[in-house]
Every structure is written in C-alpha cells, then in structure tokens.
Amino acid sequence: MKIISVVGARPQFIKAYAVSNELRKEHDEILVHTGQHYDEEMSDVFFEELDIPRPDHNLGVGSGSHATQTAEMMIGLEELVHRHEPDVMLCYGDTNSTLATGVVGSKEDVTLAHVEAGLRSFNREMPEEVNRVLTDHAADILFAPSERAMNHLESEGIDEYAYNAGDVMYDALLSVREKAVAQSDVLEELNLWDDPYILATVHRPRNTDNSERLETILETLAADERRVILPAHPRTVNRLEQHGLLDAIEEEATLIDPVGYLDFIKLQANADVIVTDSGGIQKEAFFLDVPCVTLREETEWPETVESGGNVLVGANQEAIQDALTNLSHSTSDAEPYGDGNAAREIRGVLEGYDK
Ligand code: UD1
Ligand code: UDP
C-alpha cells in the first residue's frame, strides 16, 4: 500500500510518532508536513527527539487566516497526490491541516482515512469542531478513539466504515513514558524539586484572543501559592504582548518556550495539577492520573470528566480557584480510549479495507 500521511501541527507529530512507524513496517508511507507549525520548538524538536520519520515533503504553508492556510495546503496536497498516486491519504485530528487533507482526499481517487474521528464538542464556534465534522463526512474510513465517538458517527449516519481503534496518543504516551522520566532533565532545569507546582497551557483563541478571559485565567493562577509553570504557545505570547499582559505574567509565573514531548510528559507526570485548554493534554493528564482543570465550557473528551479527574471551569475565577483547591482525582478504572494498540489496529483495518 502507498500511503500519504499528512501532519502540520504539534499534536499531529505525536500522533504520527505512533502511527507512521507502524505503517512503515509493511507499507510505503510518504509523510507530508504542511508547515502549519514551523518554530523549532513547535515542530523540529518532535522529529529530533522522537523516532518520527523525517517528512518527505514540507509544504511550508506557515501561518495565515483559515482560508489562506487551508487553501495553500490544498494546492500543495493535490499536486503531491497527482505525483505519487497513493492508495490512501491519512489525516489526524481537527486542525486546518486535517481539513485540507479531507477536502483534497475526498475528491481524488484515494481512500481517505481520518484518525481521531467522531469527537464532538458540539460547539461550532470552535474552528476545530468545524474541521472535524467536515473531515469525518468527507472520509472513507473513520478511526474513532472511543465508544462515544463511534456513537456520534452512528447518529450522523457515517459509521459504515467506522472502527473503534482506541486513541493513538495513548500509544505514544505508553511508548515514551519511561524514557521521559529517565532522560528528561526539565525538573532540574526549572529548579522544581519537591515543591508542588501547577503546569498550565492556554492556546485556544477563545481564551487567548479575549483579554478579559486571558487576564482572569492568568491572575487566578498567579494568586495560587504554588509555582506556575507556563510553557507558552506562540499564539499566547503574541496575545499577551498585544493585551499588555506579558510583563505582569513574567513576574508572577515561570513563562517558558514550549518544550519537547519528553520534557512535557515529565512536567505533567510530576505536576500537582494541570490547567489547560488543550485537547491532548486533558487526555494525557487522565492517562497519567494527574488532576486536570480545563479552561473550557465543554470538551470533546467527556470521559475524562466522567472519571472524576477533569473539571471544566471555563474562565470563571471562582470555578478555577475551587478546582485548584479541591483537586479531584479519577475514581474510575475504565479505559475509554483503548489499550495502547491503536496504531496496530489502524494498520490492520487499512490492510483489510476493500470497498
Ligand atoms: C492549531 C490548531 C489547533 C491545535 C493547535 C495545536 C487550527 C485551526 N488550529 O492552533 O486545533 O490545538 O494548532 O497546537 O488548525 N505560530 C508561530 N509559530 C508556529 C506556529 C504558530 O509563531 O510554529 C503563531 C502564529 O502567529 C500563528 C498562531 O501561532 O498565527 C496560531 O497558529 P495556527 O497554526 O494558526 O493555530 P494554533 O493556535 O497553533
Ligand atoms: N506538548 C508538548 N510541549 C508543550 C506543550 C504540549 O510536547 O510545551 C504536547 C502535549 O504533551 C500533547 C500535545 O503537545 O501531546 C498537545 O498539543 P496542543 O495542546 O498544542 O494541541 P491540542 O491537543 O489542543 O490540539
């Protein structure tokens, strides 16, 4: 089988880490990086420290409006499909790189596969929700990470070729966890000894682009007596500058550049609590059994909330404070996202697919 896999944003490199190596055991994979993320610490670091195959092509699309970014990716991807004539196009998650692959793949003579299908936040104001719904409806094969995601696909009438493969990020975490704990020096570098700390990330436009929400979140974190470690996404740093909040937060929290996956796993595993609006981090907190406080009103990973280990607080000061004080741990043994063999499952389904 010849497969074009498309990645572009940070979490997709981690997903490809789990899946590309599995596909390459038997198949010819062409890895395409759209260039959506391009800073060293948002992209190269993952290829360097994880055993991810180097992209065969980088479209170099960079940042831009949704339409500009998606359209440029589509032009580049279409050209590569014509050049390589793959059997399968595979995309991950819910970014603009995902949607571009979905639109191109659905109009070409390829089997389009979507990994992380069926997730729904039911909030159409999030660009990710639009991307995931449209890509699911364009794809031929849907790999859902959970039973609930399967149910969403069923209720939308697109479950004929849907499979509950489990979550590929669980595969990735299981495979690097020991290495991260053994090799990462991040705790020493940040002088994080035995004192409890809060690990925070904020990157969703709803939180970063609204100065009131961003200020409330950061001030509430800063008021906590624990140290706050904030590896900041470039979007967040840009907005902190624009809103005039950068100097204040640098005084009150340890604001650092984004870190590599091994360092981030170690930071998560040792945190007293994780505060985030990230999708992937909510899940990693769940897998690592670290309490999570989610800066959103809804989540596409509701199983983490049902487990008791994740609380949705939006940008509400009292709700954040309450969740930081009364840390809630998961009380469930359920494994809603599979057993860490999602990549193998995906390879098997692709090999057996014959529409
Ligand atoms: C994107 C995804 C989001 C995902 C996130 C993962 C979309 C619509 N959003 O959001 O679902 O959770 O990636 O991190 O696809 N920038 C840099 N350097 C970089 C990358 C970005 O400076 O390497 C800055 C640019 O100013 C850019 C901004 O960050 O305009 C936002 O980047 P973009 O890729 O458009 O969206 P993300 O917020 O990263
Ligand atoms: N991550 C990382 N370094 C960081 C922040 C996050 O390696 O400084 C990893 C994290 O472990 C997770 C993924 O990036 O696997 C989450 O990406 P992000 O929050 O950007 O996107 P989302 O999951 O919300 O789409």
Coordinates of C-alpha atoms and ligand atoms in Angstrom, one line a residue:
M1 CA 0.0 0.0 0.0
K2 CA 1.2 3.5 -0.7
I3 CA 0.0 6.0 1.9
I4 CA 0.3 9.8 2.1
S5 CA 0.1 10.8 5.8
V6 CA -0.4 14.5 6.5
V7 CA 0.7 16.3 9.6
G8 CA 1.2 20.0 10.3
A9 CA 0.5 20.9 14.0
R10 CA 2.3 19.9 17.2
P11 CA -0.2 17.2 18.4
Q12 CA -0.1 15.6 14.9
F13 CA 3.6 14.9 15.1
I14 CA 3.0 13.0 18.3
K15 CA 0.1 11.0 16.7
A16 CA 2.3 10.3 13.6
Y17 CA 5.0 9.1 16.0
A18 CA 2.6 6.3 17.0
V19 CA 1.2 5.5 13.6
S20 CA 4.0 6.1 10.9
N21 CA 6.4 3.7 12.4
E22 CA 3.7 1.0 12.5
L23 CA 2.6 1.7 8.9
R24 CA 6.2 1.6 7.7
K25 CA 6.7 -2.0 8.9
E26 CA 4.8 -3.2 5.8
H27 CA 3.9 -0.2 3.6
D28 CA 5.3 2.7 1.6
E29 CA 4.5 5.9 3.6
I30 CA 5.1 9.4 2.3
L31 CA 4.9 11.8 5.2
V32 CA 3.8 15.3 4.3
H33 CA 4.3 18.2 6.7
T34 CA 2.0 21.1 5.7
G35 CA 4.2 23.6 7.6
Q36 CA 1.3 24.9 9.7
H37 CA 3.7 24.8 12.7
Y38 CA 7.3 25.7 11.9
D39 CA 9.1 27.1 15.0
E40 CA 11.9 24.8 16.2
E41 CA 10.1 24.1 19.5
M42 CA 6.7 23.6 17.8
S43 CA 7.9 21.2 15.1
D44 CA 11.6 20.1 14.7
V45 CA 12.0 19.1 18.4
F46 CA 9.5 16.3 18.0
F47 CA 11.1 14.9 14.9
E48 CA 14.5 15.1 16.6
E49 CA 13.7 13.5 20.0
L50 CA 11.0 11.0 18.9
D51 CA 11.7 8.4 16.3
I52 CA 9.4 10.1 13.7
P53 CA 10.4 9.6 10.1
R54 CA 11.5 12.9 8.6
P55 CA 8.8 14.4 6.4
D56 CA 9.3 13.6 2.7
H57 CA 7.7 16.9 1.8
N58 CA 7.2 20.2 3.7
L59 CA 4.6 22.5 2.0
G60 CA 5.9 25.4 4.1
V61 CA 2.5 27.0 4.4
G62 CA 3.1 28.8 7.7
S63 CA 0.6 31.0 9.5
G64 CA -2.3 32.8 8.0
S65 CA -6.1 33.2 8.0
H66 CA -8.1 29.9 8.0
A67 CA -8.9 30.3 4.3
T68 CA -5.4 31.2 3.2
Q69 CA -3.8 28.5 5.2
T70 CA -6.2 25.7 4.2
A71 CA -6.2 26.8 0.5
E72 CA -2.4 26.8 0.3
M73 CA -2.3 23.3 1.9
M74 CA -4.9 22.0 -0.5
I75 CA -3.0 23.2 -3.6
G76 CA 0.2 21.5 -2.3
L77 CA -1.5 18.3 -1.3
E78 CA -3.4 18.0 -4.6
E79 CA -0.1 18.2 -6.5
L80 CA 1.5 15.6 -4.3
V81 CA -1.4 13.2 -4.8
H82 CA -1.1 13.5 -8.6
R83 CA 2.7 13.0 -8.3
H84 CA 2.6 10.0 -6.0
E85 CA -0.8 8.4 -6.8
P86 CA -1.2 6.9 -3.3
D87 CA -3.8 4.3 -2.3
V88 CA -4.6 6.0 1.0
M89 CA -4.5 9.5 2.4
L90 CA -4.4 9.6 6.1
C91 CA -5.0 12.6 8.4
Y92 CA -5.2 13.2 12.1
G93 CA -7.4 15.3 14.5
D94 CA -9.1 18.6 13.8
T95 CA -6.7 21.2 12.5
N96 CA -6.6 23.1 9.3
S97 CA -4.1 20.5 8.0
T98 CA -6.7 17.9 8.7
L99 CA -9.5 19.7 6.8
A100 CA -7.2 20.4 3.8
T101 CA -6.4 16.7 3.6
G102 CA -10.1 15.9 3.9
V103 CA -11.2 18.1 1.1
V104 CA -8.4 17.1 -1.3
G105 CA -8.6 13.3 -0.5
S106 CA -12.4 13.1 -0.9
K107 CA -12.1 14.4 -4.5
E108 CA -9.2 12.2 -5.6
D109 CA -9.1 8.5 -6.3
V110 CA -7.7 7.6 -2.9
T111 CA -9.1 6.0 0.3
L112 CA -9.3 8.9 2.8
A113 CA -8.8 7.8 6.4
H114 CA -9.4 10.0 9.4
V115 CA -7.7 9.2 12.7
E116 CA -9.5 10.7 15.8
A117 CA -12.9 10.6 14.1
G118 CA -16.2 11.1 15.8
L119 CA -15.1 13.6 18.5
R120 CA -17.6 16.3 19.1
S121 CA -17.6 19.3 21.4
F122 CA -20.9 20.5 19.9
N123 CA -19.5 24.0 19.9
R124 CA -19.5 25.1 16.3
E125 CA -17.7 28.3 17.2
M126 CA -14.5 26.4 17.5
P127 CA -12.7 26.0 14.2
E128 CA -11.7 22.5 15.3
E129 CA -15.3 21.4 15.6
V130 CA -16.0 22.5 12.0
N131 CA -12.8 20.8 10.8
R132 CA -13.6 17.5 12.5
V133 CA -17.2 17.3 11.4
L134 CA -16.4 18.2 7.7
T135 CA -13.4 15.8 7.6
D136 CA -15.5 12.9 9.1
H137 CA -18.2 13.4 6.5
A138 CA -15.6 13.5 3.7
A139 CA -13.6 10.4 4.8
D140 CA -14.0 6.8 3.6
I141 CA -12.6 5.2 6.8
L142 CA -13.1 6.6 10.2
F143 CA -10.9 5.6 13.2
A144 CA -12.7 6.6 16.4
P145 CA -10.7 6.7 19.7
S146 CA -13.7 5.7 21.9
E147 CA -17.1 4.1 22.0
R148 CA -18.7 7.6 22.4
A149 CA -17.0 8.8 19.3
M150 CA -18.4 5.7 17.5
N151 CA -21.9 6.7 18.7
H152 CA -21.5 10.2 17.3
L153 CA -20.6 8.7 13.9
E154 CA -23.6 6.4 14.1
S155 CA -26.0 9.2 14.9
E156 CA -24.7 11.1 11.9
G157 CA -25.2 8.1 9.6
I158 CA -21.5 7.8 8.7
D159 CA -20.5 4.6 10.6
E160 CA -20.4 2.1 7.8
Y161 CA -16.6 2.1 7.8
A162 CA -16.0 3.4 11.3
Y163 CA -13.8 1.5 13.7
N164 CA -13.1 2.0 17.4
A165 CA -9.3 1.8 17.2
G166 CA -8.6 3.4 20.5
D167 CA -6.5 6.6 20.9
V168 CA -3.2 6.9 19.2
M169 CA -2.0 9.4 21.8
Y170 CA -2.2 6.7 24.4
D171 CA 0.1 4.5 22.3
A172 CA 2.5 7.4 22.1
L173 CA 2.4 8.1 25.8
L174 CA 2.9 4.5 26.8
S175 CA 5.9 4.2 24.5
V176 CA 7.8 7.2 25.8
R177 CA 6.8 7.5 29.4
E178 CA 9.7 5.6 30.9
K179 CA 12.2 7.3 28.6
A180 CA 10.8 10.7 29.5
V181 CA 11.1 10.0 33.2
A182 CA 14.6 8.7 32.8
Q183 CA 16.0 11.1 30.3
S184 CA 14.4 14.5 30.8
D185 CA 16.3 17.0 33.0
V186 CA 13.4 19.5 32.9
L187 CA 12.7 19.4 36.6
E188 CA 16.4 20.2 37.4
E189 CA 16.5 22.9 34.7
L190 CA 13.5 24.7 36.2
N191 CA 14.6 24.1 39.8
L192 CA 11.5 22.1 40.5
W193 CA 12.4 20.0 43.5
D194 CA 9.8 18.7 45.9
D195 CA 7.5 21.8 45.9
P196 CA 4.2 21.2 44.3
Y197 CA 3.6 23.2 41.1
I198 CA 0.8 24.0 38.6
L199 CA 1.5 23.2 35.0
A200 CA -0.5 25.4 32.7
T201 CA -1.1 25.8 29.0
V202 CA -3.5 28.1 27.2
H203 CA -3.7 28.4 23.4
R204 CA -7.4 28.3 22.3
P205 CA -8.4 31.6 20.6
R206 CA -11.5 31.8 22.9
N207 CA -9.1 32.2 25.8
T208 CA -6.1 34.0 24.2
D209 CA -7.9 36.4 22.0
N210 CA -10.2 37.8 24.7
S211 CA -8.1 39.9 27.0
E212 CA -10.5 39.6 29.9
R213 CA -10.6 35.8 29.8
L214 CA -6.8 35.6 29.5
E215 CA -6.2 38.0 32.3
T216 CA -8.7 36.3 34.6
I217 CA -7.1 32.9 34.0
L218 CA -3.6 34.1 34.5
E219 CA -4.3 36.2 37.5
T220 CA -6.2 33.4 39.2
L221 CA -3.3 31.0 38.6
A222 CA -0.8 33.6 39.9
A223 CA -2.8 34.1 43.1
D224 CA -2.3 30.4 44.0
E225 CA 0.6 29.8 46.3
R226 CA 2.1 27.1 44.2
R227 CA 4.6 27.9 41.5
V228 CA 3.1 28.1 38.0
I229 CA 5.0 26.7 35.0
L230 CA 3.6 28.0 31.7
P231 CA 5.1 26.7 28.5
A232 CA 3.5 29.2 26.2
H233 CA 2.3 28.5 22.7
P234 CA 3.5 31.3 20.3
R235 CA -0.2 32.4 19.8
T236 CA -0.4 33.0 23.5
V237 CA 2.9 35.0 23.7
N238 CA 1.7 37.2 20.8
R239 CA -1.6 37.9 22.5
L240 CA 0.0 38.5 25.9
E241 CA 2.1 41.2 24.2
Q242 CA -0.9 42.7 22.4
H243 CA -3.0 42.8 25.5
G244 CA -0.2 44.3 27.5
L245 CA -0.1 41.4 29.9
L246 CA 3.3 39.9 29.2
D247 CA 5.4 41.8 31.8
A248 CA 3.0 41.1 34.6
I249 CA 2.8 37.4 33.9
E250 CA 6.5 37.0 33.6
E251 CA 6.8 38.3 37.1
E252 CA 4.2 36.0 38.5
A253 CA 4.7 32.7 36.7
T254 CA 7.6 30.8 35.0
L255 CA 6.8 31.6 31.4
I256 CA 8.9 29.4 29.1
D257 CA 9.0 28.4 25.5
P258 CA 7.1 25.3 24.5
V259 CA 9.1 22.2 25.5
G260 CA 9.7 18.9 23.7
Y261 CA 7.4 15.9 24.3
L262 CA 9.7 14.1 26.7
D263 CA 10.1 17.2 28.9
F264 CA 6.3 17.9 28.7
I265 CA 5.4 14.4 29.8
K266 CA 7.8 14.6 32.7
L267 CA 6.4 18.0 33.7
Q268 CA 2.9 16.6 33.5
A269 CA 3.7 13.4 35.5
N270 CA 5.2 15.5 38.4
A271 CA 2.7 18.3 38.5
D272 CA 0.3 18.8 41.4
V273 CA -2.3 19.8 38.9
I274 CA -2.6 20.6 35.2
V275 CA -4.5 23.6 34.0
T276 CA -5.2 23.6 30.3
D277 CA -7.5 24.3 27.3
S278 CA -5.7 21.7 25.2
G279 CA -7.4 18.6 24.0
G280 CA -4.4 16.3 24.0
I281 CA -3.2 17.5 27.5
Q282 CA -6.6 16.7 29.1
K283 CA -6.2 13.2 27.9
E284 CA -2.6 12.9 29.0
A285 CA -3.5 14.1 32.4
F286 CA -6.1 11.4 32.5
F287 CA -3.6 8.7 31.4
L288 CA -1.1 9.9 34.0
D289 CA -3.7 10.2 36.7
V290 CA -2.9 13.9 37.5
P291 CA -5.8 16.2 38.3
C292 CA -6.8 18.4 35.4
V293 CA -8.6 21.7 35.4
T294 CA -9.9 22.5 31.9
L295 CA -10.3 26.1 30.8
R296 CA -13.3 25.4 28.6
E297 CA -17.0 25.2 28.9
E298 CA -17.2 21.9 27.1
T299 CA -14.9 19.1 26.0
E300 CA -14.7 16.6 23.2
W301 CA -13.1 14.2 25.7
P302 CA -16.1 13.9 28.2
E303 CA -14.8 10.5 29.5
T304 CA -12.0 12.4 31.3
V305 CA -14.6 14.5 33.2
E306 CA -16.8 11.5 34.0
S307 CA -13.8 9.7 35.5
G308 CA -13.7 12.5 38.1
G309 CA -10.2 13.6 37.2
N310 CA -11.0 16.5 35.0
V311 CA -13.1 19.6 35.8
L312 CA -14.5 22.1 33.3
V313 CA -14.1 25.6 34.6
G314 CA -14.2 27.9 31.6
A315 CA -12.5 31.2 32.5
N316 CA -14.5 31.6 35.7
Q317 CA -12.4 32.8 38.6
E318 CA -14.3 31.1 41.4
A319 CA -14.6 27.8 39.5
I320 CA -10.8 27.8 38.8
Q321 CA -10.0 28.6 42.4
D322 CA -12.3 25.9 43.6
A323 CA -10.9 23.3 41.3
L324 CA -7.3 24.2 42.3
T325 CA -8.2 23.9 46.0
N326 CA -10.3 20.7 45.8
L327 CA -8.2 18.7 43.5
S328 CA -10.2 15.8 42.1
H329 CA -8.6 12.6 41.0
S330 CA -10.1 10.0 38.7
T331 CA -12.1 7.4 40.6
S332 CA -12.6 5.1 37.7
D333 CA -10.6 2.2 36.3
A334 CA -12.3 2.5 32.9
E335 CA -10.1 2.6 29.8
P336 CA -12.3 4.5 27.4
Y337 CA -9.5 5.2 24.9
G338 CA -8.4 1.6 24.3
D339 CA -5.3 -0.3 25.4
G340 CA -2.5 1.5 23.6
N341 CA -2.6 -0.6 20.4
A342 CA -4.4 1.9 18.3
A343 CA -1.7 2.2 15.6
R344 CA -1.7 -1.6 15.1
E345 CA -5.4 -1.6 14.8
I346 CA -5.4 1.1 12.2
R347 CA -2.8 -0.7 10.1
G348 CA -4.9 -3.9 10.2
V349 CA -8.1 -2.1 9.2
L350 CA -6.4 -0.3 6.3
E351 CA -4.9 -3.6 5.1
G352 CA -8.3 -5.3 5.1
Y353 CA -10.2 -2.4 3.6
D354 CA -11.8 -3.2 0.2
K355 CA -14.8 -1.1 -0.7
Ligands
UD1_1 C1 -3.6 24.9 15.8 C2 -5.0 24.2 15.6 C3 -5.5 23.7 16.9 C4 -4.5 22.9 17.7 C5 -3.1 23.7 17.8 C6 -2.1 22.7 18.4 C7 -6.3 25.0 13.7 C8 -7.4 25.8 13.3 N1 -6.0 25.1 15.0 O1 -3.9 26.1 16.6 O2 -6.6 22.9 16.8 O3 -4.9 22.7 19.0 O4 -2.7 24.0 16.5 O5 -1.0 23.4 18.9 O6 -5.7 24.3 12.9 N2 2.7 30.4 15.4 C9 4.1 30.7 15.5 N3 4.9 29.6 15.2 C10 4.5 28.4 14.9 C11 3.1 28.1 14.8 C12 2.2 29.2 15.1 O7 4.5 31.8 15.7 O8 5.3 27.4 14.7 C13 1.8 31.5 15.8 C14 1.4 32.4 14.6 O9 1.3 33.7 15.0 C15 0.1 31.8 14.2 C16 -0.5 31.5 15.6 O10 0.6 31.0 16.3 O11 -0.7 32.8 13.5 C17 -1.5 30.4 15.5 O12 -1.1 29.2 14.8 P1 -2.1 28.3 14.0 O13 -1.4 27.1 13.5 O14 -2.9 29.1 13.0 O15 -3.1 27.8 15.1 P2 -2.9 27.2 16.5 O16 -3.4 28.2 17.6 O17 -1.5 26.8 16.6
UDP2 N1 3.1 19.4 24.3 C1 4.5 19.4 24.2 N2 5.1 20.6 24.7 C2 4.5 21.6 25.2 C3 3.0 21.6 25.2 C4 2.4 20.5 24.7 O1 5.1 18.5 23.8 O2 5.1 22.6 25.6 C5 2.4 18.2 23.8 C6 1.5 17.6 24.8 O3 2.2 16.6 25.5 C7 0.4 16.9 23.9 C8 0.3 17.9 22.7 O4 1.5 18.6 22.7 O5 0.8 15.7 23.4 C9 -0.9 18.8 22.8 O6 -0.8 19.8 21.8 P1 -1.6 21.1 21.9 O7 -2.0 21.4 23.3 O8 -0.8 22.1 21.2 O9 -2.9 20.8 20.9 P2 -4.3 20.1 21.1 O10 -4.1 18.8 21.7 O11 -5.1 21.0 22.0 O12 -4.8 20.1 19.7

